[in-house]
C-alpha positions as semicolon CSV with decimal commas, in nm:
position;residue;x (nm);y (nm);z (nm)
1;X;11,509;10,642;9,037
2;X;11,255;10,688;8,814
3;X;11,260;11,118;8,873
4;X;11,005;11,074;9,151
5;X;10,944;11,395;9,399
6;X;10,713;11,399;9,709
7;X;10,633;11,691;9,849
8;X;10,484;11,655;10,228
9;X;10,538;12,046;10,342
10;X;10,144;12,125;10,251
11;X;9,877;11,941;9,989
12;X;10,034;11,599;9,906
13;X;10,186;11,596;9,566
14;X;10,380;11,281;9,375
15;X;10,578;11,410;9,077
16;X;10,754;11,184;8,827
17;X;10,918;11,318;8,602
18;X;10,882;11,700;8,666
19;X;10,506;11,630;8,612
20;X;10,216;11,562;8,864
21;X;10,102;11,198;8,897
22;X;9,744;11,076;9,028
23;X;9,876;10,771;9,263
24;X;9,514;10,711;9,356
25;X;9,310;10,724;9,598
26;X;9,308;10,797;10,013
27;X;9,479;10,494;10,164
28;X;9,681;10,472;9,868
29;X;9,810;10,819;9,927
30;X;9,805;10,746;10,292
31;X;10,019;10,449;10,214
32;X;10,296;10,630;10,010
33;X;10,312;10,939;10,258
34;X;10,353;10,665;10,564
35;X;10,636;10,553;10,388
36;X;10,786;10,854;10,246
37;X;10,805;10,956;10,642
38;X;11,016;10,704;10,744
39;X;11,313;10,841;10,517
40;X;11,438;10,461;10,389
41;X;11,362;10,263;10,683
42;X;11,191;9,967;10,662
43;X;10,804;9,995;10,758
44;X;10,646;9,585;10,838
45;X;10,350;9,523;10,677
46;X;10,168;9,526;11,013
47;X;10,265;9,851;11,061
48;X;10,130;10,014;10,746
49;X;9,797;9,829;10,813
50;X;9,784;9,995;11,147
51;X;9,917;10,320;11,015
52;X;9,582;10,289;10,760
53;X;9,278;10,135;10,993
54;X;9,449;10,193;11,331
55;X;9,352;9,922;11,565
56;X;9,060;9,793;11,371
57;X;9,233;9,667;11,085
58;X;8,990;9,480;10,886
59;X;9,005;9,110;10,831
60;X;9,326;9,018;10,527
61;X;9,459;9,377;10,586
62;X;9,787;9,248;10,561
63;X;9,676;9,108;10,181
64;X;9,511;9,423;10,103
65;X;9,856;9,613;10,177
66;X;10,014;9,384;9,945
67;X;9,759;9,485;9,679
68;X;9,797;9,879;9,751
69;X;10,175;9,831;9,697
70;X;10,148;9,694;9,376
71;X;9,899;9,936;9,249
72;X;10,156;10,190;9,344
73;X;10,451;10,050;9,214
74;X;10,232;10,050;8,852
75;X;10,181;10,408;8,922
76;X;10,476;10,570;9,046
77;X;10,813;10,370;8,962
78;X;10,898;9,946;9,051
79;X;11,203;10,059;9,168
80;X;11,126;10,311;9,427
81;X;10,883;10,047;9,591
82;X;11,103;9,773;9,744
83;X;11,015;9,472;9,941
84;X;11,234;9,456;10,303
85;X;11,215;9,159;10,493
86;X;10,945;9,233;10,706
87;X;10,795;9,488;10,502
88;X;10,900;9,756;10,291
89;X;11,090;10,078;10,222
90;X;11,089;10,408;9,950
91;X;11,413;10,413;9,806
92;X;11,455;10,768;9,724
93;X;11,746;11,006;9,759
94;X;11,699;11,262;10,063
95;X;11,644;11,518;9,753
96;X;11,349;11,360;9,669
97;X;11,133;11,483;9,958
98;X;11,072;11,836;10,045
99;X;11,066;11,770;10,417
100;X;11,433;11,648;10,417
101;X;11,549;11,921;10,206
102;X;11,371;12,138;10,427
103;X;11,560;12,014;10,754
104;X;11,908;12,016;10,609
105;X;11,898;12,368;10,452
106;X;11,805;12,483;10,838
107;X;12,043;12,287;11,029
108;X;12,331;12,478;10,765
109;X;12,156;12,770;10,842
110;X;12,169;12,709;11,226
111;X;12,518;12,619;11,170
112;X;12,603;12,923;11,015
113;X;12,421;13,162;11,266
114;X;12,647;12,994;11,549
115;X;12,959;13,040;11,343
116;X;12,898;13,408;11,290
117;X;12,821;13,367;10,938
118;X;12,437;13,550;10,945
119;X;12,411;13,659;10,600
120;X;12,519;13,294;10,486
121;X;12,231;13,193;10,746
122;X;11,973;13,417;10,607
123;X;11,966;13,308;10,234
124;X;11,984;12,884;10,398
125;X;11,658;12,985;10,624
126;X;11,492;13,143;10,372
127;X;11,567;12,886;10,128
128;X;11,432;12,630;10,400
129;X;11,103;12,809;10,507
130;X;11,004;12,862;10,137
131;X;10,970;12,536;10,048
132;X;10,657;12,551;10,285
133;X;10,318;12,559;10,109
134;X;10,063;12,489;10,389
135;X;10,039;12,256;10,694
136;X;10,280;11,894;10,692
137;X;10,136;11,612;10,598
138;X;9,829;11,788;10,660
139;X;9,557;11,622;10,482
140;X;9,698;11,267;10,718
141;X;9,554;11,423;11,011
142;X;9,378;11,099;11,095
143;X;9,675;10,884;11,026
144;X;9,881;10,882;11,354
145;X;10,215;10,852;11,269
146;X;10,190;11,087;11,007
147;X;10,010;11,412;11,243
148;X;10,340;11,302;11,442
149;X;10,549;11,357;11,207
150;X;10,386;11,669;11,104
151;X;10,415;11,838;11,421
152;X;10,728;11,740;11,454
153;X;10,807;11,900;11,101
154;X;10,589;12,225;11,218
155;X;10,796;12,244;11,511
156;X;11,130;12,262;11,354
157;X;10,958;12,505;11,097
158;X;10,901;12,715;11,399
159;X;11,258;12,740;11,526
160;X;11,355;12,816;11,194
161;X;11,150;13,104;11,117
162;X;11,351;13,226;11,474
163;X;11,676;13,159;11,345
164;X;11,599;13,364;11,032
165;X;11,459;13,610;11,228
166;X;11,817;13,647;11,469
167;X;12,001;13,598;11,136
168;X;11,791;13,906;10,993
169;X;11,853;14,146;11,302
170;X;12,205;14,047;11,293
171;X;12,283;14,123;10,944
172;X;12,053;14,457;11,018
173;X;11,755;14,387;10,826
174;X;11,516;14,494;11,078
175;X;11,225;14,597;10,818
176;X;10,932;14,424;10,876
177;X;11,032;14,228;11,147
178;X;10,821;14,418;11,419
179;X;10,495;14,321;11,255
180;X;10,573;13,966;11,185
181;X;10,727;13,958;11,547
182;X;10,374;14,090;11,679
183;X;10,198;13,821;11,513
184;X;10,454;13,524;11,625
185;X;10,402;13,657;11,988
186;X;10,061;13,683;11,960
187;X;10,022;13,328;11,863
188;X;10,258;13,159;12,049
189;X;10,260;13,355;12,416
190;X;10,504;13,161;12,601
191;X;10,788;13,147;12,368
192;X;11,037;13,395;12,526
193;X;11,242;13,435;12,233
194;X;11,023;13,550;11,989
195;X;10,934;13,854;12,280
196;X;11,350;13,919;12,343
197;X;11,337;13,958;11,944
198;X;11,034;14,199;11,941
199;X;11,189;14,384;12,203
200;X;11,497;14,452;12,001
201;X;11,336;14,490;11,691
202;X;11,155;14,783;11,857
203;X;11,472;14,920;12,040
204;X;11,640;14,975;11,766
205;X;11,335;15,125;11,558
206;X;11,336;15,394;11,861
207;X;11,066;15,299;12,051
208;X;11,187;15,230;12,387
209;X;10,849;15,216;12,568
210;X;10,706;14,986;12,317
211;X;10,979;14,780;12,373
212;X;10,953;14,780;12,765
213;X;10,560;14,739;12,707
214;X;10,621;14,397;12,523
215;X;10,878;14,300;12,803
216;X;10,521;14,380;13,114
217;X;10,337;14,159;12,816
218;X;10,497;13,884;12,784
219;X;10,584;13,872;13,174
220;X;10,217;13,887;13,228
221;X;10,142;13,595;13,012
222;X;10,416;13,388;13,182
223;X;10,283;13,458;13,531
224;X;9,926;13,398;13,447
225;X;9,963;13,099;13,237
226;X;10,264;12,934;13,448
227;X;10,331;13,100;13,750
228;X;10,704;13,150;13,648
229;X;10,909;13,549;13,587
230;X;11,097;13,562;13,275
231;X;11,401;13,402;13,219
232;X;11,715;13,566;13,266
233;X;11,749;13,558;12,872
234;X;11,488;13,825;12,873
235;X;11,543;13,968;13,187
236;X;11,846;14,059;13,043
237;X;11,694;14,230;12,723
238;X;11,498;14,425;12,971
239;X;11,769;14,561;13,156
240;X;11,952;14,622;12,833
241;X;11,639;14,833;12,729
242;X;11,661;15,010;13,034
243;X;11,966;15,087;13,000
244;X;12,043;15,239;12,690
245;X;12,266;14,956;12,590
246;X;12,468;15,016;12,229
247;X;12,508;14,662;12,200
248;X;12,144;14,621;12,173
249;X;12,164;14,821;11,848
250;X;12,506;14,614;11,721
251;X;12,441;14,402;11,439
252;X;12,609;14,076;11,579
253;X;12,507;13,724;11,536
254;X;12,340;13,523;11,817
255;X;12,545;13,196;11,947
256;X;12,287;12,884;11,869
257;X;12,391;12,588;12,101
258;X;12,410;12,309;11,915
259;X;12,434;11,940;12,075
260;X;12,795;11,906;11,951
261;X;12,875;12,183;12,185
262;X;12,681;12,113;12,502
263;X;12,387;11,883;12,515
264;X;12,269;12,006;12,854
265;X;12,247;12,323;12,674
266;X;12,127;12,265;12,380
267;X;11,842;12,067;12,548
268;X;11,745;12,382;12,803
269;X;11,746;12,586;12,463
270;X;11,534;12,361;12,298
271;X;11,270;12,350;12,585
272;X;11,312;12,723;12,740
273;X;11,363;12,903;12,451
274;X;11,227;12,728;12,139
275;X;10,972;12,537;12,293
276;X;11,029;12,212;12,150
277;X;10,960;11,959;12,357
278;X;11,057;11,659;12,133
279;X;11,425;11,762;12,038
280;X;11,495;11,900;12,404
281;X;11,414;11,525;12,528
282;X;11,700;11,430;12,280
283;X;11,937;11,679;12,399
284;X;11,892;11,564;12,738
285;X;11,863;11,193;12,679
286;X;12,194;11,242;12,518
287;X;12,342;11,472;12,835
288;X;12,205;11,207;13,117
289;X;12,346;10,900;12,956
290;X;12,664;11,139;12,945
291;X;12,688;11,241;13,287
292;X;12,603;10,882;13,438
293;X;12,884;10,713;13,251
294;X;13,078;11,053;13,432
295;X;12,972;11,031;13,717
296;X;12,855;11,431;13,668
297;X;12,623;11,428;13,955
298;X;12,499;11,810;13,918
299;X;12,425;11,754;13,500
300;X;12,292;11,425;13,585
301;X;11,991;11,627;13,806
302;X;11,958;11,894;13,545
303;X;11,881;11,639;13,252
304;X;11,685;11,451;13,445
305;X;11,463;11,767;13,539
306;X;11,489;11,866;13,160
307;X;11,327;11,538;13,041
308;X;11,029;11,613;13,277
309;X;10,936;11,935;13,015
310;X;10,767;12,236;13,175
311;X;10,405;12,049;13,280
312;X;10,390;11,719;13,440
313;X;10,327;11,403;13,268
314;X;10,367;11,640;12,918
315;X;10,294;11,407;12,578
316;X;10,452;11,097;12,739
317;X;10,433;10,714;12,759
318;X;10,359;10,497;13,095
319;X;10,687;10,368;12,985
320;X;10,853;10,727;12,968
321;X;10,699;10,826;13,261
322;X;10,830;10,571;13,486
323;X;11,214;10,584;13,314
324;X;11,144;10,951;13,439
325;X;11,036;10,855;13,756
326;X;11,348;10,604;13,812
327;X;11,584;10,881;13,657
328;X;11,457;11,150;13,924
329;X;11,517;10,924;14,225
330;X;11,854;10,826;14,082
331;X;11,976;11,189;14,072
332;X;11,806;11,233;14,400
333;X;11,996;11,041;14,514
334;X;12,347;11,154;14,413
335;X;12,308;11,515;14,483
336;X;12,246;11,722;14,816
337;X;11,887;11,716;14,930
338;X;11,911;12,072;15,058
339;X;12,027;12,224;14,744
340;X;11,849;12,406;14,452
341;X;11,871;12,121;14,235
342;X;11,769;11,837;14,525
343;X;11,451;12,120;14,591
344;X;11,360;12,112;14,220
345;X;11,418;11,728;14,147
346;X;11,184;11,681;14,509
347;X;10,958;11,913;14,358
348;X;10,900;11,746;14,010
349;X;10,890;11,370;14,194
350;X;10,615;11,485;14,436
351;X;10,448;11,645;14,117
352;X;10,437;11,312;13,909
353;X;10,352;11,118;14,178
354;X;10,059;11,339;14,269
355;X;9,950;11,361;13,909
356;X;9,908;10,957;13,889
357;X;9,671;10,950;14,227
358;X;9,525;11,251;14,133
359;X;9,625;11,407;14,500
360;X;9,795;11,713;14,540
361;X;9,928;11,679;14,882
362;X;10,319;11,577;14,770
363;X;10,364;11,885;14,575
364;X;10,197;12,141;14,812
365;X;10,432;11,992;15,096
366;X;10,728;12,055;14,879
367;X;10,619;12,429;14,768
368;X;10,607;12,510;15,155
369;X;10,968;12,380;15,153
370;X;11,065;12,582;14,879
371;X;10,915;12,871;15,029
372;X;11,099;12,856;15,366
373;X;11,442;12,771;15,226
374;X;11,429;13,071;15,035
375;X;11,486;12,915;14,711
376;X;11,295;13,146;14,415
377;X;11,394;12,924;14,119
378;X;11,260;12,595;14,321
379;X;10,987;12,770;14,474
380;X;10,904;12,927;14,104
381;X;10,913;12,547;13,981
382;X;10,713;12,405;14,259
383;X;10,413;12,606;14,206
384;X;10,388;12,611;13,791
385;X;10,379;12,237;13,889
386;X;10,107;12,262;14,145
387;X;9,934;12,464;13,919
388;X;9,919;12,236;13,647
């Protein structure tokens, strides 16, 4: 294939060869990253215009496409370039690109950390994360598929740095890890894992109180930003704290749901833990078409909650939003009205609704019928929602 490498995970690079290779200039560049991101699909010629002038594609943009593509093919290899009816693709192996590398070195490092192997894990994260040289696909920041793509990418570079960080207090390499951990918190606030792994880092360095003074932090944020206590996954951190528990200082590898397992799950992992948005939706896409061809009434209402995310109307389509909307009613429907999950799916209907007219009446109703049935998780739910 000519020895072409792209490299996406920071400044833009095209080797062939082993050596660097000028491919031109801006679009061009733009052109061969917009391809490189769609991993051998097809991309129509349309497309790539769009994906270069957006909506105001000048006049013969479709021509001038043409023309970029064979200044590239001159440039970088004929072969890699190929024309697919209605467009066309970069025929590379997954090797080739530092982004695909990336992502299967930490899914065999996930892999590992959920069968126990955390040492194995370690060296596969690692391996992943170093690969990283700056921001992805970051000088495309204009070019919307590609700042997609790249947060998408930064995202999965995120949970990653958390799985090496559970593989590296399971295997008992707890050096350094309180500082970094202070810095991860400190940036991103609401991501409850990060603060259960601070917590034990500091534990098991001996400092208790600094350890049950992260816990009052990070339940502070949480409460001021969303309304909502700490999960039970670091509730239960907290108690162990408290508690002197030795199995907080064990070195023991963390089980990492994985959508093999348990798509519900994996999805409420993705979202409550990570704080990944995109691949909980596919967790609990995959869990609701499940549990409607089952007939699983009480999974049904929890994916269905799940693909709502934590706000209301959070980085969706019209489209998505009203396949939410029909999916809510639907489990509404097939689940009891008085129940925690009929209070929470009520809740997050009245909420959507509300958000469209710009009213806030639904949602308020609903919180006063949290309150009075006594239901803290609903209630809890109700008024992040009516917050936001």
């Amino acid at each position: 294939m000519g020895g072409v490498d792209l490299r996406v995970l920071g400044p833009f690079e095209v080797r062939v060869g082993g050596e660097p290779r000028d491919v031109g200039g801006p679009r061009l560049r733009a052109l061969l990253a917009v391809l490189a991101a769609e991993a051998g699909r097809v991309v129509s010629v349309p497309a790539l215009g769009r994906a270069l002038w957006g909506e105001q594609a000048p006049a013969h943009a479709d021509r001038t496409v043409r023309t970029y593509l064979s200044r590239l093919r001159g440039t970088v290899d004929s072969g890699v370039l190929r024309t697919r009816s209605p467009g066309y693709v970069l025929h590379l192996p997954p090797s080739a690109l530092d982004a695909t590398r990336f992502e299967q070195l930490a899914a065999e490092g996930r892999r590992a950390l959920a069968a126990g192997e955390p040492a194995a894990a370690r060296g596969q994260l690692a391996g992943a994360l170093a690969l990283w040289r700056g921001g992805a696909y970051e000088e495309f920041a204009d070019v919307e598929t590609l700042a997609a793509e790249g947060m998408r990418l930064d995202r999965l570079r995120h949970n990653a740095v958390q799985d090496r960080i559970d593989a590296d207090l399971a295997t008992g390499e707890d050096t350094g890890l309180i500082a970094e951990l202070e810095t991860l918190t400190a940036a991103f606030p609401g991501h409850e894992r990060l603060w259960a792994q601070l917590m034990t880092a500091l534990y098991r360095a001996g400092r208790q109180g600094d350890a049950l003074e992260a816990f009052r932090r990070a339940r502070h944020g949480l409460i001021t930003a969303s309304g909502v206590e700490p999960s039970p996954v670091l509730a239960q951190v907290h108690r162990r704290v408290l508690a002197h528990d030795p199995a907080l200082l064990a070195v023991r590898a963390e089980a990492v749901v994985t959508v093999q397992d348990d798509a519900l799950a994996a999805g409420e992992h993705a979202l409550l833990e990570d704080g990944d948005l995109r691949t909980g939706r596919e967790h609990f896409e995959t869990a609701y078409v499940r549990a409607e061809r089952t007939g699983d009434a009480d999974t049904l209402a929890r994916a269905a909650l799940g693909l709502g995310g934590v706000w209301v109307h959070e980085h969706r389509t019209c489209a998505a939003s009203a396949s939410l909307l029909t999916r809510v009613r639907y489990a509404l429907e097939r689940v009891d009205p008085g129940s925690s999950l009929g209070h929470r799916l009520q809740a997050r209907l009245a909420a959507e609704l509300d958000y469209e007219a710009g009213t806030h009446e639904r949602i308020l109703a609903v919180a006063g019928r949290t309150r009075a049935a006594g239901d803290p998780v609903a209630h809890a739910e109700a008024l992040s929602l009516a917050h936001h």
